[in-house]
JSON list of C-alpha atoms in Angstrom, two decimals:
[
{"chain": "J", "resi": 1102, "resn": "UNK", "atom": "CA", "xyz": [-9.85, -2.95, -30.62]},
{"chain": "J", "resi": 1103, "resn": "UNK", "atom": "CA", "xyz": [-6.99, -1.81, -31.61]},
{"chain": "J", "resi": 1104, "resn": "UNK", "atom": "CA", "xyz": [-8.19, 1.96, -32.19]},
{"chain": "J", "resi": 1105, "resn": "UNK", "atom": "CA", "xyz": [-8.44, 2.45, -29.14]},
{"chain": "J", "resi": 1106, "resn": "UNK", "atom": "CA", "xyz": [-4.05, 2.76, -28.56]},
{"chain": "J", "resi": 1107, "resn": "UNK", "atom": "CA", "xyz": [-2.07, 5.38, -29.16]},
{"chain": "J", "resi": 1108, "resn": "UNK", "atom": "CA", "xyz": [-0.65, 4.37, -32.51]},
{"chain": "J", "resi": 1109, "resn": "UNK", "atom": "CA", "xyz": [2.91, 3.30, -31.36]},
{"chain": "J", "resi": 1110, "resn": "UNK", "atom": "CA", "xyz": [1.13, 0.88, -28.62]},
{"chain": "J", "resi": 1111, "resn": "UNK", "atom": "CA", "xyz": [-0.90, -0.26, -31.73]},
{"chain": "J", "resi": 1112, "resn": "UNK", "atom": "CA", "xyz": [1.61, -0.58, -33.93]},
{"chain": "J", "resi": 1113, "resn": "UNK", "atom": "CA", "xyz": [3.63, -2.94, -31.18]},
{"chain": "J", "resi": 1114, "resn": "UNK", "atom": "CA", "xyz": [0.82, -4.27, -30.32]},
{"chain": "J", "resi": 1115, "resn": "UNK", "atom": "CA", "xyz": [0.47, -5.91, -34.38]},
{"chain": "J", "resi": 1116, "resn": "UNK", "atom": "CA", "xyz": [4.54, -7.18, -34.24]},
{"chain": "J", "resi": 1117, "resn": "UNK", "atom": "CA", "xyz": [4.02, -9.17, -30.46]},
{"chain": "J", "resi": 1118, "resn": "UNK", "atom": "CA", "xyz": [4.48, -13.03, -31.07]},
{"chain": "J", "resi": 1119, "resn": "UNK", "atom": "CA", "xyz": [1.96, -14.74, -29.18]},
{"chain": "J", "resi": 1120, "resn": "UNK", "atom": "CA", "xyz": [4.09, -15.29, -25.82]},
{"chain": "J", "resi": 1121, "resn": "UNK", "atom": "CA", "xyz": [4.97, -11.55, -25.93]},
{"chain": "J", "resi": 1122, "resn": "UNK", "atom": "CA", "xyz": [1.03, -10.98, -26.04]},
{"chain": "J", "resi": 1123, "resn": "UNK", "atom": "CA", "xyz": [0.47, -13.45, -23.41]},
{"chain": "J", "resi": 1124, "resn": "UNK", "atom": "CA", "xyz": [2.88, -11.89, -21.65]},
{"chain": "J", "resi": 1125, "resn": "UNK", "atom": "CA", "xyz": [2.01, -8.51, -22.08]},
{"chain": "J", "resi": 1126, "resn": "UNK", "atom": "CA", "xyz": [-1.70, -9.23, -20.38]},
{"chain": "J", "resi": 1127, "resn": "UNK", "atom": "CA", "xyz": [-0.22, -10.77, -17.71]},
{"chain": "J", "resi": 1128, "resn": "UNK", "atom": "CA", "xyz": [1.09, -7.69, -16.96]},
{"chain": "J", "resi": 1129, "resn": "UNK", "atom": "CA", "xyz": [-2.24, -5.56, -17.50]},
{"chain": "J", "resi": 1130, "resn": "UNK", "atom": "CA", "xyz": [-3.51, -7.62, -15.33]},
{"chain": "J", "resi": 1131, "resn": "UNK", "atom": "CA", "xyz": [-1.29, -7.31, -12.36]},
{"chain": "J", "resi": 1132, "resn": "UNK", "atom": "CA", "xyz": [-1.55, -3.88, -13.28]},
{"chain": "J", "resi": 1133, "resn": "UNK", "atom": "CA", "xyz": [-5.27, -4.02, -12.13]},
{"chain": "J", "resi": 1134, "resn": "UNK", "atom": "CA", "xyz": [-4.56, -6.23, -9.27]},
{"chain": "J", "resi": 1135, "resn": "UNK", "atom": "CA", "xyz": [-2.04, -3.64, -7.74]},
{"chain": "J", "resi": 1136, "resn": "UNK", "atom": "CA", "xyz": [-4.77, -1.07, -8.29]},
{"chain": "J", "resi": 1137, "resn": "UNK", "atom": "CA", "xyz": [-7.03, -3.19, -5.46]},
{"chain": "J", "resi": 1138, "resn": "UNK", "atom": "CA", "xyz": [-3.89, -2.87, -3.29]},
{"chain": "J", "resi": 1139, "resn": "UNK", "atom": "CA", "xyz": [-4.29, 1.26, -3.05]},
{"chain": "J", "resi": 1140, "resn": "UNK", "atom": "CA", "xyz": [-5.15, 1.74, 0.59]},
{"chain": "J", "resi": 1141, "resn": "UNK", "atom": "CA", "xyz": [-4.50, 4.75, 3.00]},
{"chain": "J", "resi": 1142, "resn": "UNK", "atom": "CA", "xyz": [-3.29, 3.89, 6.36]},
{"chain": "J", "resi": 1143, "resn": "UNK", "atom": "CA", "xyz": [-2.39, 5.86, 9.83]},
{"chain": "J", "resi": 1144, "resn": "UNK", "atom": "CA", "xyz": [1.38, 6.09, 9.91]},
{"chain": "J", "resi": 1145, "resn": "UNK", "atom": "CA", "xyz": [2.22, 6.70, 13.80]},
{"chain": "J", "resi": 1146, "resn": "UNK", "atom": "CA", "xyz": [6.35, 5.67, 13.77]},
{"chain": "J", "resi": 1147, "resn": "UNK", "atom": "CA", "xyz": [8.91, 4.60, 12.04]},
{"chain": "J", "resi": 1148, "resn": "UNK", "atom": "CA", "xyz": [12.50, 3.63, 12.76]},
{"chain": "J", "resi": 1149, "resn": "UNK", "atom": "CA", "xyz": [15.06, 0.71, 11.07]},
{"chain": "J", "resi": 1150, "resn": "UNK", "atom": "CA", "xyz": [15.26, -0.74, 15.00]},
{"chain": "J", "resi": 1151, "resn": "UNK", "atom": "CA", "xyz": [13.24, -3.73, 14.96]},
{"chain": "J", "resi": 1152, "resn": "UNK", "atom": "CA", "xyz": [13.46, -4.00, 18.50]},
{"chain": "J", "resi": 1153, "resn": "UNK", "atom": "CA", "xyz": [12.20, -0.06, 18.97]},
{"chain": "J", "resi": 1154, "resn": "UNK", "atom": "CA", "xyz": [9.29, -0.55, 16.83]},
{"chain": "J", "resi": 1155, "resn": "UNK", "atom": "CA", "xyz": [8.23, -3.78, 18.72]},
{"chain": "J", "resi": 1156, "resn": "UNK", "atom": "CA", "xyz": [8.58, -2.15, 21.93]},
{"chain": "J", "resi": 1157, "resn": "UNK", "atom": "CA", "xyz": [6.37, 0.87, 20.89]},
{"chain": "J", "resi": 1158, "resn": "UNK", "atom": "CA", "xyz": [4.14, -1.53, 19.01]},
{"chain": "J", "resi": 1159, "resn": "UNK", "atom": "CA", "xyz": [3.22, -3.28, 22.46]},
{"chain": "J", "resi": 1160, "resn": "UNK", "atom": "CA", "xyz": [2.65, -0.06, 24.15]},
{"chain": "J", "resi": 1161, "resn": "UNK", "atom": "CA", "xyz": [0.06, 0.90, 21.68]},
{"chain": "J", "resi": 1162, "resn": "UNK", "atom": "CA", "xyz": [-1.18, -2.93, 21.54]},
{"chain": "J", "resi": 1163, "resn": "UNK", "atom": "CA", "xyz": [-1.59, -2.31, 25.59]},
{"chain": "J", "resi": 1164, "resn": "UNK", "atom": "CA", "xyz": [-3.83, 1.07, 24.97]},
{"chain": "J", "resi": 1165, "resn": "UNK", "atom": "CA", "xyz": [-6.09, -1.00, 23.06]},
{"chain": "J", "resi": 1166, "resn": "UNK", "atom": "CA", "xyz": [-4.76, 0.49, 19.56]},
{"chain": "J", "resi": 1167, "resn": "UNK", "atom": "CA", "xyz": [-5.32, -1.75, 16.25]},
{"chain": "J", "resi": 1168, "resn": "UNK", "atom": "CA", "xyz": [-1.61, -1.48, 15.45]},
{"chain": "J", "resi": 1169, "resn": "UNK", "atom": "CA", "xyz": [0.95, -3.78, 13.35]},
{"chain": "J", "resi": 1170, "resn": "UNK", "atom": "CA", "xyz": [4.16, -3.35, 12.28]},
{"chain": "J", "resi": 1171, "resn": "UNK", "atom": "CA", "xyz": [4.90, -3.64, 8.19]},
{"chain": "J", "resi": 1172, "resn": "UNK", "atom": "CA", "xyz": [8.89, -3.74, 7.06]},
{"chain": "J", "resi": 1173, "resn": "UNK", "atom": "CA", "xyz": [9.40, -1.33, 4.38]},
{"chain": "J", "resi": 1174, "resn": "UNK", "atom": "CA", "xyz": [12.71, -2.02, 2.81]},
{"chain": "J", "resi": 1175, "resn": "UNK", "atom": "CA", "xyz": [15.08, -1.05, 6.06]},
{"chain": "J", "resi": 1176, "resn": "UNK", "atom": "CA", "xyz": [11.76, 0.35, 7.73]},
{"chain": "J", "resi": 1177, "resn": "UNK", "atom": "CA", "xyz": [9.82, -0.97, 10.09]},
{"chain": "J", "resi": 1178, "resn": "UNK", "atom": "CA", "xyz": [6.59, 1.21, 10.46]},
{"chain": "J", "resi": 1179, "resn": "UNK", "atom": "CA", "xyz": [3.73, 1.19, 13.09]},
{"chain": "J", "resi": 1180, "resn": "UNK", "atom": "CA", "xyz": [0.37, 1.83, 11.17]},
{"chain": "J", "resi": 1181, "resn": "UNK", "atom": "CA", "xyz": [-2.99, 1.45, 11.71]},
{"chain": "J", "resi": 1182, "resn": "UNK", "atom": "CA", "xyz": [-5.54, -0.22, 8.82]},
{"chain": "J", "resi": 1183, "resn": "UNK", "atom": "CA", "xyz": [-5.86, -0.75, 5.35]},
{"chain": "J", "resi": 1184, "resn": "UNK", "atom": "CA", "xyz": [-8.90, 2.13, 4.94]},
{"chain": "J", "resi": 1185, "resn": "UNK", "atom": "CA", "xyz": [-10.65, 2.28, 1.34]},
{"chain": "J", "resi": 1186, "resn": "UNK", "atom": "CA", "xyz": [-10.88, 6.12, 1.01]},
{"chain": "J", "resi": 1187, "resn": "UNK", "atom": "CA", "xyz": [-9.19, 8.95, 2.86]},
{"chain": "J", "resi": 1188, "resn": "UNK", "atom": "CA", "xyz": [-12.30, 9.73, 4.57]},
{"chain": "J", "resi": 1189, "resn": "UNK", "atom": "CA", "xyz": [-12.32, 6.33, 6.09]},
{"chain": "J", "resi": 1190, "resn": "UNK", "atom": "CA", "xyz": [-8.59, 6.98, 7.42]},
{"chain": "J", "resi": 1191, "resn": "UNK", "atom": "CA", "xyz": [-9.50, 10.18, 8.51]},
{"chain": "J", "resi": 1192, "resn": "UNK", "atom": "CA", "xyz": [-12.49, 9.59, 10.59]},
{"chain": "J", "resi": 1193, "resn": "UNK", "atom": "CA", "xyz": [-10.39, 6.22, 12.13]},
{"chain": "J", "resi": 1194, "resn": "UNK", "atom": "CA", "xyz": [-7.70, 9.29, 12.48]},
{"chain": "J", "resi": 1195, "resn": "UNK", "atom": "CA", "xyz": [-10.14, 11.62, 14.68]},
{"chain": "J", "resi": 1196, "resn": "UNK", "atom": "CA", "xyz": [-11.45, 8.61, 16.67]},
{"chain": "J", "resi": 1197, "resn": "UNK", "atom": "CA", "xyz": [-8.80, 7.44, 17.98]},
{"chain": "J", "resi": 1198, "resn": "UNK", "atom": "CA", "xyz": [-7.65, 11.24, 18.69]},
{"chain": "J", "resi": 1199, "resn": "UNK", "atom": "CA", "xyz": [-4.14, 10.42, 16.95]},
{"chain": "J", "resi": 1200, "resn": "UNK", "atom": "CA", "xyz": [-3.62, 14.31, 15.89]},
{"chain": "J", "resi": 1201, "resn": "UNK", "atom": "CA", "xyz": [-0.07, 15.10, 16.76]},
{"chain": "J", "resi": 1202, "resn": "UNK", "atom": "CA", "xyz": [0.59, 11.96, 16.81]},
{"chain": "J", "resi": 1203, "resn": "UNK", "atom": "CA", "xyz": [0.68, 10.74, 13.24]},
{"chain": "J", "resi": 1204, "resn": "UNK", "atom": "CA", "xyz": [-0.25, 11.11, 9.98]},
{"chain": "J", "resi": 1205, "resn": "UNK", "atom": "CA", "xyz": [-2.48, 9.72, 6.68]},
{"chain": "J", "resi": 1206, "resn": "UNK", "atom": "CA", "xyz": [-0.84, 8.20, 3.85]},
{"chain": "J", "resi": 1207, "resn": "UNK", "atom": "CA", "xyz": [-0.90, 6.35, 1.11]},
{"chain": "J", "resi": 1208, "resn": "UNK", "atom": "CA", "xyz": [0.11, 2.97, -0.19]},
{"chain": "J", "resi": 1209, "resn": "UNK", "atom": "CA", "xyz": [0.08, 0.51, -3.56]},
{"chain": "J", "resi": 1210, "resn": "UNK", "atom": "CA", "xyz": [2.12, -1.99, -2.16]},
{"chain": "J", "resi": 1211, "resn": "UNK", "atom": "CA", "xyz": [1.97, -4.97, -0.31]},
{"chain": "J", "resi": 1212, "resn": "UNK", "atom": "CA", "xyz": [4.63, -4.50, 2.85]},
{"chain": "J", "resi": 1213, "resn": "UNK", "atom": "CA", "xyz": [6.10, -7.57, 4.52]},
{"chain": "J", "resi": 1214, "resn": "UNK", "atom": "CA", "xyz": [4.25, -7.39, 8.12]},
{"chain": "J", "resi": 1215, "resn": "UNK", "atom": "CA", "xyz": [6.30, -8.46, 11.56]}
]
């Protein structure tokens, strides 16, 4: 198994006391989890006024748009979805004619949602 890492991963990999190790695939494993948590979303706004955002985030509730607000550090962003693939974003993108208007993008975190 080991022959498989580089030979400084290997070679740390041999000295790890059996917490460290337990420890260590804990982290692998998050690792993988985060890697389900890769999604592309719409971004249409963002400002650090809570009160702005949920005033725009109504209007676009009211025109029947699937929108939320997440809090990104200071942030708080309206998106729309959590789309598998860009393609997925992009067709969402083109149906609910949102050129001009915002934007795809990318995220690997989990955001705090308001």
């Amino acid at each position: 198994m080991l022959s498989s890492f580089p030979n400084s991963l290997a070679s740390t990999l041999i000295l790890m006391t059996a917490a460290d190790m337990v420890y260590f695939l804990r982290l692998i494993r998050r690792g993988e989890e985060r890697e389900e948590m890769k999604v592309y979303v719409i971004q249409l706004f963002a400002t650090k006024s809570e009160e702005e955002a949920l005033k725009l985030f109504k209007s676009l509730k009211t025109k029947g748009l699937p929108v939320r607000v997440d809090k990104v550090n200071d942030w708080y962003k309206i998106r729309i979805g959590n789309f598998k693939s860009y393609e997925e974003a992009k067709k969402a993108f083109l149906d609910y004619n949102l050129e001009n208007k915002g934007y795809i993008t990318f995220i690997d975190y989990e955001p705090s949602r308001t």
